[in-house]
mmCIF file of C-alpha atoms in Angstrom:
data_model
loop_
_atom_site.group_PDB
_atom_site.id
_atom_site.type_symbol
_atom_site.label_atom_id
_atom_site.label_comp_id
_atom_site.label_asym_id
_atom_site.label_seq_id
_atom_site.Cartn_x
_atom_site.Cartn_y
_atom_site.Cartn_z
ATOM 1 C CA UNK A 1 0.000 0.000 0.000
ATOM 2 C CA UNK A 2 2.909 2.192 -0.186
ATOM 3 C CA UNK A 3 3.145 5.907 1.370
ATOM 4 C CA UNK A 4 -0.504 6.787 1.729
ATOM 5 C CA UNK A 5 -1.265 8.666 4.308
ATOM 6 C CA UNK A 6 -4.253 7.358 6.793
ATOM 7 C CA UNK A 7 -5.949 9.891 9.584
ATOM 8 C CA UNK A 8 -6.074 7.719 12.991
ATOM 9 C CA UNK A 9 -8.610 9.650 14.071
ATOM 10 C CA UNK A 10 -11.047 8.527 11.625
ATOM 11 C CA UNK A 11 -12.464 5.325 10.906
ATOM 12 C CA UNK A 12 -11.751 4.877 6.982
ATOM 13 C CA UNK A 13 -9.399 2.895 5.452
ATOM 14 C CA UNK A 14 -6.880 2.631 2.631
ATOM 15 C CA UNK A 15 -9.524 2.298 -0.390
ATOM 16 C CA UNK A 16 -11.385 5.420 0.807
ATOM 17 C CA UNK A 17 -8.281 7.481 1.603
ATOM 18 C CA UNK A 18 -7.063 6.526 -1.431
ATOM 19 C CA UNK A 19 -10.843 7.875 -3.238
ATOM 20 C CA UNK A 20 -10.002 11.034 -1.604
ATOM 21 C CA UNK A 21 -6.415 11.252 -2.913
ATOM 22 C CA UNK A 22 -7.386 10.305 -6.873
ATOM 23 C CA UNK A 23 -10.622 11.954 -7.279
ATOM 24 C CA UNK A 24 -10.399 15.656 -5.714
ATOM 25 C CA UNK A 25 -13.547 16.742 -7.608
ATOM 26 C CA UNK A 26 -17.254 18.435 -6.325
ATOM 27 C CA UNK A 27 -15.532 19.421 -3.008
ATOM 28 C CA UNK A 28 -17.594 19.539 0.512
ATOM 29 C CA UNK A 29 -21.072 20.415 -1.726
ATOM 30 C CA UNK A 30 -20.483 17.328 -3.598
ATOM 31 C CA UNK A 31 -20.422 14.243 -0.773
ATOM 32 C CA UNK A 32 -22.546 11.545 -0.108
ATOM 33 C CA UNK A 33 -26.105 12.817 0.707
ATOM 34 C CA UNK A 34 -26.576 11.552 4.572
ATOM 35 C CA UNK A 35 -29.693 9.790 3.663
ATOM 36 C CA UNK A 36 -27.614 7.066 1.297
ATOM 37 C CA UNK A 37 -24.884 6.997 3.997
ATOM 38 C CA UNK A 38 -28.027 5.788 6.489
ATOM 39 C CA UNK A 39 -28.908 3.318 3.470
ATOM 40 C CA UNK A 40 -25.663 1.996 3.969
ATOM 41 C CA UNK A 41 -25.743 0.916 7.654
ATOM 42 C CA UNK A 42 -29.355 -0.414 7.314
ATOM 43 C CA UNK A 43 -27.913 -2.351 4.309
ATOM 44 C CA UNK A 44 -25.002 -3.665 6.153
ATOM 45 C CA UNK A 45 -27.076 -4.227 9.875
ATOM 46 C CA UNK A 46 -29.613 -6.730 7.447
ATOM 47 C CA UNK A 47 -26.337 -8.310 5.549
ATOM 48 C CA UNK A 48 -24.479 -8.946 9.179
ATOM 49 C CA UNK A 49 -28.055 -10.480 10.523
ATOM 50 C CA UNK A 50 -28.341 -12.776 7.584
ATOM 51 C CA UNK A 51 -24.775 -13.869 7.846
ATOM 52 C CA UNK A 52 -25.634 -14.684 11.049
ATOM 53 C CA UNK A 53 -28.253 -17.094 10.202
ATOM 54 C CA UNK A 54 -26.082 -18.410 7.856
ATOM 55 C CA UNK A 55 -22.862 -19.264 10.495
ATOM 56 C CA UNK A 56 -21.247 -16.109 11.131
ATOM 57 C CA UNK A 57 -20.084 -15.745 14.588
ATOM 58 C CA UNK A 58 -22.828 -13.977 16.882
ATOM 59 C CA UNK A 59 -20.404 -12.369 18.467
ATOM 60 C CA UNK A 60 -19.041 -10.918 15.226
ATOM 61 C CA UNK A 61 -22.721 -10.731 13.879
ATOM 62 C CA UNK A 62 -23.986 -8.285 16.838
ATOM 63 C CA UNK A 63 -21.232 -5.786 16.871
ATOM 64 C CA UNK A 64 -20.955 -5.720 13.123
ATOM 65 C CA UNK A 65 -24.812 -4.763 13.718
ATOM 66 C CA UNK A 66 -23.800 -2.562 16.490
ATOM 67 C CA UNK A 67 -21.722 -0.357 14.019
ATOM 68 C CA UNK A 68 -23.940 -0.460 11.317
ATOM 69 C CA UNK A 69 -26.716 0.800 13.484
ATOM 70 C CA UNK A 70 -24.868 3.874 14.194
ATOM 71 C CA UNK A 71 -24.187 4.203 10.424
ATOM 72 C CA UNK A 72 -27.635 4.319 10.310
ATOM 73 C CA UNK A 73 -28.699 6.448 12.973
ATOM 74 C CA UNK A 74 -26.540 9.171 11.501
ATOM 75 C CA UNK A 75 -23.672 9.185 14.317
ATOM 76 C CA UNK A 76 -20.766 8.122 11.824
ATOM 77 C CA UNK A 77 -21.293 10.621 8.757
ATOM 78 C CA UNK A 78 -18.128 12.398 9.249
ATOM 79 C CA UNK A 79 -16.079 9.569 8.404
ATOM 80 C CA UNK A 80 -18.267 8.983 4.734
ATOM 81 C CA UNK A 81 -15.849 12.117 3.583
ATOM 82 C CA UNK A 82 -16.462 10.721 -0.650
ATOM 83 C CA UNK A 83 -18.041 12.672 -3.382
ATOM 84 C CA UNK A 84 -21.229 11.406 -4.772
ATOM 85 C CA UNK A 85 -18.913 11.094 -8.089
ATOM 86 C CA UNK A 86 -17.303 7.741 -8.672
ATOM 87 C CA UNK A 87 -16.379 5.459 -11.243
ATOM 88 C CA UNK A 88 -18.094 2.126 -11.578
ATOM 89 C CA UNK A 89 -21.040 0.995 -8.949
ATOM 90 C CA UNK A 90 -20.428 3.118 -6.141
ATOM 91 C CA UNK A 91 -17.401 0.632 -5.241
ATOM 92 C CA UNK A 92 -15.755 3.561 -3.483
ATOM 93 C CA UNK A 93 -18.621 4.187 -0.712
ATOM 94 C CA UNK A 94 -19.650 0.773 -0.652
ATOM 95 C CA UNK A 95 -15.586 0.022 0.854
ATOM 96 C CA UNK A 96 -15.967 3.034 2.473
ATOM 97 C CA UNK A 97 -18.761 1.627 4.463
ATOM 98 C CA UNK A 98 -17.121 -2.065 5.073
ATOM 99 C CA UNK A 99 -13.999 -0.045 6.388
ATOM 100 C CA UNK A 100 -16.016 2.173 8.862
ATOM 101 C CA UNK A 101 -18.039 -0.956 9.874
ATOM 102 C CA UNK A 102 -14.698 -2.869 10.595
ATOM 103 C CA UNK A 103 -12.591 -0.272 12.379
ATOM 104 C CA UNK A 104 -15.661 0.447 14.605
ATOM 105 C CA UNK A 105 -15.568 -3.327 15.367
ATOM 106 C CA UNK A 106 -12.564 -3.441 16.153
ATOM 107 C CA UNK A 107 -12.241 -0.972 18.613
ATOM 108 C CA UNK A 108 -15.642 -1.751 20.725
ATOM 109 C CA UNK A 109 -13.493 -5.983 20.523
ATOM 110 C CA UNK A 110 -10.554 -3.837 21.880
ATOM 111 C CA UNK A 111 -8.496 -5.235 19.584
ATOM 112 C CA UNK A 112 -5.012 -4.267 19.174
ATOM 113 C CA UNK A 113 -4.379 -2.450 15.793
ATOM 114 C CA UNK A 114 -1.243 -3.346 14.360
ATOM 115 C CA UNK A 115 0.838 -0.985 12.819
ATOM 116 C CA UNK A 116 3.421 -1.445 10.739
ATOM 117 C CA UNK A 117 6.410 0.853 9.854
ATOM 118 C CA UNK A 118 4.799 2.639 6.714
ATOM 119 C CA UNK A 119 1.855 3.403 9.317
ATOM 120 C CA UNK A 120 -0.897 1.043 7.532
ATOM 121 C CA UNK A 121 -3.424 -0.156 9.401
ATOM 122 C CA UNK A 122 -4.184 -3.978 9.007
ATOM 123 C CA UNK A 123 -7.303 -5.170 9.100
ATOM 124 C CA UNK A 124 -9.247 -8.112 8.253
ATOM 125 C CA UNK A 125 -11.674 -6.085 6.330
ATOM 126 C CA UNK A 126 -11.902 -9.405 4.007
ATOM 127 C CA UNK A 127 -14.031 -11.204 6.725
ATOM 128 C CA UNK A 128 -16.165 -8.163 6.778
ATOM 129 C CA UNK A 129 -17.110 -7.804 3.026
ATOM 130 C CA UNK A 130 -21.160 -9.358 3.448
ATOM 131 C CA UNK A 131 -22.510 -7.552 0.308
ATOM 132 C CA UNK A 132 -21.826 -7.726 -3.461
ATOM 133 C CA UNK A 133 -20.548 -4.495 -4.156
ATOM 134 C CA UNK A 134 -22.329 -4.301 -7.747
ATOM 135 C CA UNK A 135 -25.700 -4.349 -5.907
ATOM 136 C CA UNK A 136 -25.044 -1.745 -2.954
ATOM 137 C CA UNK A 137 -25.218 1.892 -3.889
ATOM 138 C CA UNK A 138 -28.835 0.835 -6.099
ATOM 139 C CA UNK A 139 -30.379 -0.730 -3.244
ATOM 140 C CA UNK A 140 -28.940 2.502 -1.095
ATOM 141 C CA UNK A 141 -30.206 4.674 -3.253
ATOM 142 C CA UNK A 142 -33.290 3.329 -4.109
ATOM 143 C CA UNK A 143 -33.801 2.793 -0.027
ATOM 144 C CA UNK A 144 -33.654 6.717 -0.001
ATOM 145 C CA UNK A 145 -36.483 7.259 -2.298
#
């Protein structure tokens, strides 16, 4: 991942820093309307409940829920910082979302974030992904309507 530069005190990743860093277009005016962010963690708190019927961890399964319900109540907007213009399917937000959702369950597990000396955070965001990414930003958007 190179030099990139992460924020600690936010809860995005590498993919959505890197958004930031490649597509510097539309400005503050131009970011994800909060009502598709709120999409997103109603989306995510269904795909974490269905995952747990389907032999994910409870454990994992409630806090995933946890974080998703405060995507959805609002209480994590600040750290959706992407512009409403992307390339592809929304891919940007929707990793934007899983890396919010992760880092948020990671610190309420009090898990240790490791570090390493280019300052990357790792994170098993991979265990986290519980939506197809083509799918996401229509049913967000079309949850807003």
């Amino acid at each position: 991942m190179g030099g990139d530069e992460f924020l600690f005190n936010r809860l995005w990743g590498a993919q959505t820093q890197r958004s930031l860093q490649n597509s510097e277009i539309g400005g503050e005016r131009e970011r994800m309307h909060e009502p598709i962010i709120r999409s997103f963690g109603i989306l995510k708190k269904c795909a974490a409940k269905v995952n747990m019927e389907y032999g994910l961890d409870p454990s994992i399964g409630k806090v995933l829920m946890e974080a998703a319900q405060e995507v959805a109540e609002g209480k994590l907007n600040d750290h959706f910082p992407l512009v409403v213009w992307q390339t592809g399917r929304g891919t940007q937000s929707n990793m934007n979302a899983n890396e919010v959702t992760s880092v948020f369950f990671i610190t309420q597990q009090h898990i240790i974030l490791i570090i390493n000396h280019g300052g990357e955070r790792l994170l098993q965001i991979e265990r986290l992904k519980f939506s197809a990414t083509n799918v996401v930003i229509s049913l967000c958007i079309q949850m807003t309507m």
